[in-house]
Short mmCIF file of C-alpha atoms and ligand atoms in Angstrom, two decimals:
data_model
loop_
_atom_site.label_atom_id
_atom_site.label_comp_id
_atom_site.label_asym_id
_atom_site.label_seq_id
_atom_site.Cartn_x
_atom_site.Cartn_y
_atom_site.Cartn_z
CA UNK A 1 -99.12 143.41 -94.14
CA UNK A 2 -97.38 140.24 -95.30
CA UNK A 3 -99.25 138.56 -98.16
CA UNK A 4 -99.89 135.30 -96.29
CA UNK A 5 -101.03 137.13 -93.18
CA UNK A 6 -103.34 139.24 -95.33
CA UNK A 7 -104.81 136.09 -96.88
CA UNK A 8 -105.43 134.57 -93.43
CA UNK A 9 -107.05 137.80 -92.23
CA UNK A 10 -109.29 137.91 -95.33
CA UNK A 11 -110.42 134.32 -94.67
CA UNK A 12 -111.36 135.27 -91.09
CA UNK A 13 -113.27 138.37 -92.21
CA UNK A 14 -115.12 136.36 -94.84
CA UNK A 15 -116.15 133.70 -92.30
CA UNK A 16 -117.07 136.20 -89.58
CA UNK A 17 -118.85 138.70 -91.85
CA UNK A 18 -117.27 141.96 -90.71
CA UNK A 19 -114.04 143.60 -89.55
CA UNK A 20 -113.98 144.19 -85.78
CA UNK A 21 -111.49 144.41 -82.90
CA UNK A 22 -112.78 141.13 -81.45
CA UNK A 23 -111.98 139.23 -84.64
CA UNK A 24 -108.54 140.85 -84.66
CA UNK A 25 -107.92 139.59 -81.10
CA UNK A 26 -108.79 136.03 -82.08
CA UNK A 27 -106.67 136.38 -85.21
CA UNK A 28 -103.60 137.41 -83.22
CA UNK A 29 -104.15 134.73 -80.59
CA UNK A 30 -104.37 132.06 -83.32
CA UNK A 31 -101.25 133.45 -85.02
CA UNK A 32 -99.38 133.06 -81.71
CA UNK A 33 -100.56 129.43 -81.54
CA UNK A 34 -99.41 128.76 -85.11
CA UNK A 35 -95.98 130.16 -84.25
CA UNK A 36 -95.50 128.65 -80.78
CA UNK A 37 -97.04 125.16 -81.08
CA UNK A 38 -94.66 123.79 -83.77
CA UNK A 39 -91.66 125.11 -81.80
CA UNK A 40 -92.45 123.46 -78.45
CA UNK A 41 -90.00 120.94 -77.04
CA UNK A 42 -90.95 117.29 -77.05
CA UNK A 43 -92.19 115.25 -79.96
CA UNK A 44 -91.74 116.61 -83.47
CA UNK A 45 -94.82 118.63 -84.26
CA UNK A 46 -97.37 116.83 -86.40
CA UNK A 47 -99.86 119.37 -87.81
CA UNK A 48 -102.18 116.52 -88.86
CA UNK A 49 -102.86 115.49 -85.26
CA UNK A 50 -104.66 118.78 -84.75
CA UNK A 51 -105.09 121.54 -82.21
CA UNK A 52 -107.59 121.66 -79.37
CA UNK A 53 -108.67 125.21 -78.54
CA UNK A 54 -110.19 126.20 -75.21
CA UNK A 55 -111.81 129.63 -75.42
CA UNK A 56 -112.93 131.59 -72.36
CA UNK A 57 -115.50 133.71 -74.21
CA UNK A 58 -117.93 133.17 -77.07
CA UNK A 59 -117.48 136.51 -78.82
CA UNK A 60 -116.29 137.53 -82.30
CA UNK A 61 -112.72 136.36 -81.67
CA UNK A 62 -113.69 132.67 -81.62
CA UNK A 63 -114.52 132.85 -85.34
CA UNK A 64 -110.86 133.56 -86.14
CA UNK A 65 -109.82 130.60 -83.98
CA UNK A 66 -112.20 128.35 -85.91
CA UNK A 67 -111.01 129.65 -89.27
CA UNK A 68 -107.27 129.51 -88.67
CA UNK A 69 -106.91 126.50 -86.39
CA UNK A 70 -109.80 124.42 -87.66
CA UNK A 71 -111.07 124.06 -84.09
CA UNK A 72 -114.81 123.47 -84.22
CA UNK A 73 -117.53 122.04 -81.97
CA UNK A 74 -118.31 119.47 -84.66
CA UNK A 75 -114.83 117.99 -84.49
CA UNK A 76 -114.80 118.13 -80.71
CA UNK A 77 -111.63 120.23 -80.63
CA UNK A 78 -113.23 123.50 -79.55
CA UNK A 79 -114.13 123.91 -75.88
CA UNK A 80 -115.96 126.89 -74.44
CA UNK A 81 -115.54 127.99 -70.84
CA UNK A 82 -117.93 130.79 -70.01
CA UNK A 83 -115.44 132.97 -68.09
CA UNK A 84 -115.89 136.23 -69.98
CA UNK A 85 -112.12 136.53 -70.49
CA UNK A 86 -110.03 137.08 -73.61
CA UNK A 87 -107.95 134.04 -72.78
CA UNK A 88 -107.29 131.12 -75.10
CA UNK A 89 -105.49 127.83 -74.59
CA UNK A 90 -104.22 125.99 -77.62
CA UNK A 91 -103.14 122.39 -77.11
CA UNK A 92 -101.40 119.97 -79.46
CA UNK A 93 -103.54 116.86 -79.53
CA UNK A 94 -100.47 114.69 -80.13
CA UNK A 95 -98.88 115.27 -76.71
CA UNK A 96 -100.99 117.73 -74.70
CA UNK A 97 -98.38 120.48 -74.87
CA UNK A 98 -99.69 123.91 -75.57
CA UNK A 99 -99.76 127.62 -75.01
CA UNK A 100 -102.06 129.86 -72.95
CA UNK A 101 -102.59 133.25 -74.58
CA UNK A 102 -104.11 136.19 -72.66
CA UNK A 103 -105.03 139.63 -73.96
CA UNK A 104 -103.36 142.37 -71.90
CA UNK A 105 -105.77 144.39 -69.78
CA UNK A 106 -105.23 147.70 -71.58
CA UNK A 107 -105.10 146.33 -75.15
CA UNK A 108 -108.52 147.68 -76.09
CA UNK A 109 -108.01 151.11 -74.50
CA UNK A 110 -109.21 153.72 -76.93
CA UNK A 111 -111.23 156.51 -75.35
CA UNK A 112 -112.65 157.85 -78.60
CA UNK A 113 -113.79 154.36 -79.66
CA UNK A 114 -115.45 153.73 -76.29
CA UNK A 115 -117.19 157.12 -76.22
CA UNK A 116 -118.50 156.74 -79.76
CA UNK A 117 -119.54 153.15 -79.16
CA UNK A 118 -121.75 154.06 -76.19
CA UNK A 119 -123.41 156.77 -78.27
CA UNK A 120 -123.99 154.38 -81.19
CA UNK A 121 -125.39 151.74 -78.82
CA UNK A 122 -127.71 154.26 -77.13
CA UNK A 123 -128.86 155.60 -80.51
CA UNK A 124 -127.71 159.10 -79.52
CA UNK A 125 -124.92 159.40 -82.10
CA UNK A 126 -125.21 161.92 -84.92
CA UNK A 127 -124.73 160.57 -88.47
CA UNK A 128 -121.21 162.05 -88.44
CA UNK A 129 -120.43 160.29 -85.15
CA UNK A 130 -121.74 156.99 -86.52
CA UNK A 131 -119.46 157.39 -89.50
CA UNK A 132 -116.52 158.26 -87.25
CA UNK A 133 -117.28 155.28 -85.02
CA UNK A 134 -116.99 152.81 -87.90
CA UNK A 135 -113.78 154.47 -89.05
CA UNK A 136 -112.21 154.25 -85.56
CA UNK A 137 -113.61 150.71 -85.15
CA UNK A 138 -111.83 149.58 -88.30
CA UNK A 139 -108.61 151.44 -87.43
CA UNK A 140 -108.53 149.80 -84.00
CA UNK A 141 -109.11 146.39 -85.60
CA UNK A 142 -106.31 146.85 -88.10
CA UNK A 143 -104.00 148.14 -85.40
CA UNK A 144 -104.64 144.94 -83.41
CA UNK A 145 -104.03 142.80 -86.50
CA UNK A 146 -100.79 144.52 -87.49
CA UNK A 147 -99.19 145.09 -84.07
CA UNK A 148 -96.48 142.78 -82.78
CA UNK A 149 -98.18 140.03 -80.76
CA UNK A 150 -96.19 140.86 -77.62
CA UNK A 151 -97.63 144.37 -77.64
CA UNK A 152 -101.11 143.17 -76.67
CA UNK A 153 -100.70 139.58 -75.47
CA UNK A 154 -98.97 137.56 -72.78
CA UNK A 155 -98.44 133.85 -73.30
CA UNK A 156 -96.85 130.91 -71.58
CA UNK A 157 -96.40 127.22 -72.24
CA UNK A 158 -98.76 124.77 -70.58
CA UNK A 159 -99.49 121.07 -70.60
CA UNK A 160 -103.01 119.79 -70.57
CA UNK A 161 -104.47 116.34 -70.08
CA UNK A 162 -106.75 115.76 -73.03
CA UNK A 163 -109.64 113.32 -72.71
CA UNK A 164 -108.85 110.02 -74.41
CA UNK A 165 -110.74 109.24 -77.61
CA UNK A 166 -114.35 110.02 -78.43
CA UNK A 167 -116.85 109.45 -75.66
CA UNK A 168 -119.61 106.89 -76.12
CA UNK A 169 -122.94 108.59 -75.63
CA UNK A 170 -125.83 106.14 -75.53
CA UNK A 171 -129.20 107.64 -76.37
CA UNK A 172 -132.28 107.17 -74.18
CA UNK A 173 -135.85 108.22 -74.84
CA UNK A 174 -137.40 111.13 -72.96
CA UNK A 175 -140.77 110.15 -71.51
CA UNK A 176 -142.13 113.67 -71.87
CA UNK A 177 -141.42 114.48 -75.52
CA UNK A 178 -140.57 111.04 -76.87
CA UNK A 179 -137.34 112.35 -78.40
CA UNK A 180 -133.90 110.86 -77.97
CA UNK A 181 -131.36 112.41 -75.59
CA UNK A 182 -127.79 111.52 -74.60
CA UNK A 183 -127.98 109.48 -71.42
CA UNK A 184 -125.51 111.70 -69.58
CA UNK A 185 -127.75 114.73 -70.19
CA UNK A 186 -130.97 113.04 -69.10
CA UNK A 187 -132.41 113.16 -65.59
CA UNK A 188 -135.40 111.66 -63.81
CA UNK A 189 -138.66 113.53 -63.09
CA UNK A 190 -141.50 111.71 -61.33
CA UNK A 191 -139.78 108.41 -61.97
CA UNK A 192 -139.51 109.01 -65.73
CA UNK A 193 -136.55 109.86 -67.94
CA UNK A 194 -136.60 113.54 -68.92
CA UNK A 195 -134.45 115.49 -71.39
CA UNK A 196 -133.06 118.92 -70.33
CA UNK A 197 -135.51 120.70 -72.62
CA UNK A 198 -138.49 119.06 -70.91
CA UNK A 199 -136.96 119.63 -67.46
CA UNK A 200 -136.90 123.36 -68.23
CA UNK A 201 -140.64 123.33 -68.92
CA UNK A 202 -141.48 120.47 -66.53
CA UNK A 203 -144.51 122.12 -64.91
CA UNK A 204 -146.38 122.32 -68.21
CA UNK A 205 -145.29 118.92 -69.56
CA UNK A 206 -147.45 115.86 -70.01
CA UNK A 207 -146.03 112.36 -70.30
CA UNK A 208 -146.13 110.97 -73.83
CA UNK A 209 -144.79 107.56 -72.79
CA UNK A 210 -146.31 105.25 -70.20
CA UNK A 211 -144.30 104.61 -67.08
ZN1 LIG B 301 -117.29 140.90 -84.89
ZN1 LIG B 302 -138.12 115.73 -73.69
#
């Protein structure tokens, strides 16, 4: 592996805590973004303006996206769509141009890995099978990291309308717990402002504020 690629992979593993095929998928997807985004037509690429990442799953792979592209919830440039798909969209904040990266359907096909994994999950694997599982697990991960991106991924250019500037989120007080909540997340129960947490447990809640 190229020295720089190795360094990037090591950073991802350190952040995520272990080597796994999911992390390798996110690693490759982010590498595609780093290659494609600067080369898109339009304005000259400005790396400082940042990348917005839209991830369609919340599994291991997202940790590589956070590490390599600096997309995080805290900065507001990581969006999660709960679609259960290994699909990622990476958008240049400067002009809304980007790339949609999708894992090919058969990329994770490895019969031995799948058979061993079900045994490990069901606690029916022998110690030798557990050992073999982790060996195959790591081999599959490294195969995904080292393969050419086009072997396991499809991608195409997209444009995306990014929301303008940070949203203003006024805080209101929940009448049931007395805590603050963003106005857009609050609702009304029995004529009083309620936060989502109190709405979930509404039946057992008592008002702490007077109407
Ligand atoms: Zn993992
Ligand atoms: Zn509340």
